[in-house]
C-alpha atoms as a printed R data frame, in Angstrom:
    type eleno elety resid chain resno       x       y       z
1   ATOM     1    CA   LEU     A     1  -9.913  27.185  -2.502
2   ATOM     2    CA   TYR     A     2 -10.044  24.310  -4.930
3   ATOM     3    CA   CYS     A     3 -12.956  22.884  -6.799
4   ATOM     4    CA   TYR     A     4 -13.622  19.198  -7.340
5   ATOM     5    CA   CYS     A     5 -14.277  18.164 -10.909
6   ATOM     6    CA   THR     A     6 -15.885  14.841 -11.579
7   ATOM     7    CA   VAL     A     7 -14.210  13.039 -14.448
8   ATOM     8    CA   THR     A     8 -16.100  10.270 -16.214
9   ATOM     9    CA   ALA     A     9 -12.918   8.248 -16.803
10  ATOM    10    CA   ALA     A    10 -12.045   8.432 -13.138
11  ATOM    11    CA   TRP     A    11 -15.071   6.365 -12.126
12  ATOM    12    CA   SER     A    12 -13.659   3.272 -13.794
13  ATOM    13    CA   PHE     A    13 -10.505   3.599 -11.651
14  ATOM    14    CA   GLY     A    14 -12.410   3.965  -8.394
15  ATOM    15    CA   ALA     A    15 -11.677   7.662  -7.889
16  ATOM    16    CA   ARG     A    16 -14.759   9.683  -7.008
17  ATOM    17    CA   HIS     A    17 -13.576  13.270  -7.306
18  ATOM    18    CA   LEU     A    18 -10.282  14.648  -8.420
19  ATOM    19    CA   PRO     A    19  -9.072  18.059  -7.277
20  ATOM    20    CA   CYS     A    20  -8.059  20.505  -9.955
21  ATOM    21    CA   SER     A    21  -5.769  23.443  -9.418
22  ATOM    22    CA   LEU     A    22  -8.252  26.003 -10.639
23  ATOM    23    CA   ARG     A    23 -10.094  28.489  -8.483
24  ATOM    24    CA   PRO     A    24 -13.857  27.954  -8.262
25  ATOM    25    CA   SER     A    25 -14.507  31.015 -10.443
26  ATOM    26    CA   ALA     A    26 -12.303  29.595 -13.225
27  ATOM    27    CA   CYS     A    27 -14.221  26.327 -13.290
28  ATOM    28    CA   TYR     A    28 -17.599  28.018 -13.248
29  ATOM    29    CA   VAL     A    29 -19.210  27.141 -16.562
30  ATOM    30    CA   SER     A    30 -20.646  30.224 -18.189
31  ATOM    31    CA   ALA     A    31 -22.424  30.351 -21.510
32  ATOM    32    CA   ALA     A    32 -19.558  32.215 -23.213
33  ATOM    33    CA   CYS     A    33 -16.625  29.902 -22.534
34  ATOM    34    CA   SER     A    34 -18.030  26.634 -21.239
35  ATOM    35    CA   VAL     A    35 -16.126  24.463 -23.719
36  ATOM    36    CA   VAL     A    36 -12.690  25.974 -22.958
37  ATOM    37    CA   ARG     A    37 -13.099  25.908 -19.199
38  ATOM    38    CA   ALA     A    38 -14.584  22.406 -19.130
39  ATOM    39    CA   SER     A    39 -11.824  20.977 -21.337
40  ATOM    40    CA   PHE     A    40  -9.071  22.650 -19.275
41  ATOM    41    CA   CYS     A    41 -10.627  21.355 -16.061
42  ATOM    42    CA   LEU     A    42 -10.911  17.866 -17.577
43  ATOM    43    CA   PHE     A    43  -7.257  17.948 -18.710
44  ATOM    44    CA   SER     A    44  -6.109  19.073 -15.270
45  ATOM    45    CA   SER     A    45  -8.114  16.310 -13.607
46  ATOM    46    CA   LEU     A    46  -6.866  13.647 -16.013
47  ATOM    47    CA   SER     A    47  -3.233  14.591 -15.386
48  ATOM    48    CA   LEU     A    48  -3.871  14.198 -11.665
49  ATOM    49    CA   LEU     A    49  -5.483  10.824 -12.356
50  ATOM    50    CA   VAL     A    50  -2.400   9.624 -14.263
51  ATOM    51    CA   GLY     A    51  -0.115  10.690 -11.403
52  ATOM    52    CA   TYR     A    52  -2.366   8.947  -8.893
53  ATOM    53    CA   LEU     A    53  -2.388   5.729 -10.922
54  ATOM    54    CA   GLN     A    54   1.414   5.732 -11.301
55  ATOM    55    CA   LYS     A    55   1.903   6.111  -7.547
56  ATOM    56    CA   ARG     A    56  -0.657   3.389  -6.905
57  ATOM    57    CA   GLN     A    57   1.078   1.025  -9.336
58  ATOM    58    CA   VAL     A    58   4.479   1.582  -7.696
59  ATOM    59    CA   LYS     A    59   3.019   0.999  -4.240
60  ATOM    60    CA   GLU     A    60   1.142  -2.143  -5.291
61  ATOM    61    CA   SER     A    61   4.215  -3.585  -7.001
62  ATOM    62    CA   PHE     A    62   6.306  -2.936  -3.886
63  ATOM    63    CA   ARG     A    63   3.609  -4.466  -1.666
64  ATOM    64    CA   ALA     A    64   3.350  -7.585  -3.866
65  ATOM    65    CA   ASP     A    65   7.119  -8.195  -3.800
66  ATOM    66    CA   LEU     A    66   7.241  -7.590  -0.069
67  ATOM    67    CA   SER     A    67   4.336  -9.944   0.643
68  ATOM    68    CA   LYS     A    68   6.096 -12.754  -1.240
69  ATOM    69    CA   LEU     A    69   9.205 -12.211   0.884
70  ATOM    70    CA   ILE     A    70   7.206 -12.196   4.123
71  ATOM    71    CA   VAL     A    71   5.481 -15.447   3.163
72  ATOM    72    CA   GLN     A    72   8.901 -17.017   2.517
73  ATOM    73    CA   ILE     A    73  10.176 -15.812   5.875
74  ATOM    74    CA   LEU     A    74   7.078 -17.042   7.736
75  ATOM    75    CA   ASN     A    75   6.974 -20.509   6.134
76  ATOM    76    CA   PRO     A    76   9.503 -22.086   8.591
77  ATOM    77    CA   TYR     A    77   7.250 -20.974  11.456
78  ATOM    78    CA   ARG     A    78   4.508 -23.295  10.146
79  ATOM    79    CA   LYS     A    79   6.563 -26.459  10.576
80  ATOM    80    CA   PRO     A    80   5.728 -28.721  13.533
81  ATOM    81    CA   ASP     A    81   9.333 -28.745  14.763
82  ATOM    82    CA   CYS     A    82   9.419 -24.931  15.160
83  ATOM    83    CA   LYS     A    83  10.216 -24.172  18.789
84  ATOM    84    CA   ARG     A    84   9.323 -20.476  18.954
85  ATOM    85    CA   GLY     A    85   6.305 -18.707  17.451
86  ATOM    86    CA   ARG     A    86   4.849 -21.723  15.626
87  ATOM    87    CA   ILE     A    87   1.849 -20.827  13.426
88  ATOM    88    CA   GLU     A    88  -0.750 -23.574  13.743
89  ATOM    89    CA   ASN     A    89  -3.384 -22.859  11.086
90  ATOM    90    CA   ASN     A    90  -3.775 -21.177   7.702
91  ATOM    91    CA   ASP     A    91  -6.056 -18.398   8.959
92  ATOM    92    CA   ASP     A    92  -3.443 -17.247  11.459
93  ATOM    93    CA   PHE     A    93  -0.744 -17.455   8.775
94  ATOM    94    CA   LYS     A    94  -2.731 -15.320   6.320
95  ATOM    95    CA   HIS     A    95  -3.639 -12.810   9.019
96  ATOM    96    CA   LEU     A    96  -0.021 -12.494  10.148
97  ATOM    97    CA   ALA     A    97   1.326 -12.184   6.588
98  ATOM    98    CA   ARG     A    98  -1.131  -9.377   5.781
99  ATOM    99    CA   LYS     A    99  -0.474  -7.620   9.069
100 ATOM   100    CA   LEU     A   100   3.318  -7.701   8.711
101 ATOM   101    CA   THR     A   101   3.136  -6.639   5.065
102 ATOM   102    CA   PHE     A   102   0.998  -3.650   5.994
103 ATOM   103    CA   ILE     A   103   3.358  -2.661   8.813
104 ATOM   104    CA   VAL     A   104   6.487  -2.837   6.651
105 ATOM   105    CA   VAL     A   105   4.894  -0.925   3.749
106 ATOM   106    CA   GLU     A   106   3.751   1.820   6.128
107 ATOM   107    CA   LYS     A   107   7.228   2.045   7.674
108 ATOM   108    CA   GLU     A   108   8.814   2.414   4.244
109 ATOM   109    CA   LEU     A   109   6.256   5.048   3.230
110 ATOM   110    CA   GLN     A   110   7.195   7.045   6.324
111 ATOM   111    CA   ARG     A   111  10.820   7.040   5.203
112 ATOM   112    CA   LYS     A   112  10.302   7.577   1.463
113 ATOM   113    CA   SER     A   113   7.665   8.977  -0.858
114 ATOM   114    CA   CYS     A   114   5.554   6.643  -2.937
115 ATOM   115    CA   ASN     A   115   7.627   7.263  -6.087
116 ATOM   116    CA   GLN     A   116  10.863   6.321  -4.293
117 ATOM   117    CA   LEU     A   117   9.726   2.903  -3.038
118 ATOM   118    CA   GLU     A   118  12.176   0.275  -4.168
119 ATOM   119    CA   TYR     A   119  12.446  -3.406  -3.325
120 ATOM   120    CA   SER     A   120  16.181  -3.411  -2.574
121 ATOM   121    CA   PRO     A   121  18.498  -5.769  -0.661
122 ATOM   122    CA   SER     A   122  18.471  -3.408   2.325
123 ATOM   123    CA   VAL     A   123  14.662  -3.521   2.432
124 ATOM   124    CA   ARG     A   124  14.792  -7.321   2.285
125 ATOM   125    CA   ALA     A   125  17.320  -7.470   5.134
126 ATOM   126    CA   LYS     A   126  15.358  -5.040   7.309
127 ATOM   127    CA   THR     A   127  12.134  -6.949   6.626
128 ATOM   128    CA   GLN     A   128  13.752 -10.247   7.559
129 ATOM   129    CA   ASP     A   129  15.091  -8.802  10.814
130 ATOM   130    CA   PHE     A   130  11.720  -7.259  11.618
131 ATOM   131    CA   VAL     A   131   9.764 -10.489  11.042
132 ATOM   132    CA   HIS     A   132  12.191 -12.569  13.131
133 ATOM   133    CA   SER     A   133  12.141 -10.057  15.981
134 ATOM   134    CA   TYR     A   134   8.326  -9.933  15.807
135 ATOM   135    CA   MET     A   135   8.060 -13.720  16.023
136 ATOM   136    CA   LYS     A   136  10.444 -13.830  19.018
137 ATOM   137    CA   ARG     A   137   7.723 -12.119  21.065
138 ATOM   138    CA   PHE     A   138   5.770 -15.357  21.206
139 ATOM   139    CA   ALA     A   139   6.600 -18.373  23.327
140 ATOM   140    CA   ASP     A   140   6.075 -21.788  21.752
141 ATOM   141    CA   LYS     A   141   3.166 -20.871  19.444
142 ATOM   142    CA   TYR     A   142   1.787 -17.766  17.750
143 ATOM   143    CA   ILE     A   143  -1.303 -16.319  19.403
144 ATOM   144    CA   ARG     A   144  -3.372 -14.070  17.162
145 ATOM   145    CA   SER     A   145  -3.990 -10.659  18.689
């Protein structure tokens, strides 16, 4: 069993409760050793918070780079002379860019852990192939589903 220690600093980062690796009896604050147990629990929770924030930063950086690439790939589909999968308005373009970004990030997270995400040439090539094959599903214009 694990207890959940609320850390004041965690609230500013949007985390509600952080699990600590202590048993419930070790985190129970008694009169004799409340300071030692509370500080150890706080330290344990803060180290988990730092790890969480590092993973989040890596994932957000990867997602930002990937979204820029997907927007570049989708831009030719907005032109009026596009014959297959033409995107007609900005709302559809934004929806499609978000949707494809989410799909590609989830696929990469299935293959690698969050710490191993890397925006490499192979990821760019696979993303480009995926977007083009996705847009081939549509006839002359993109229909939002």
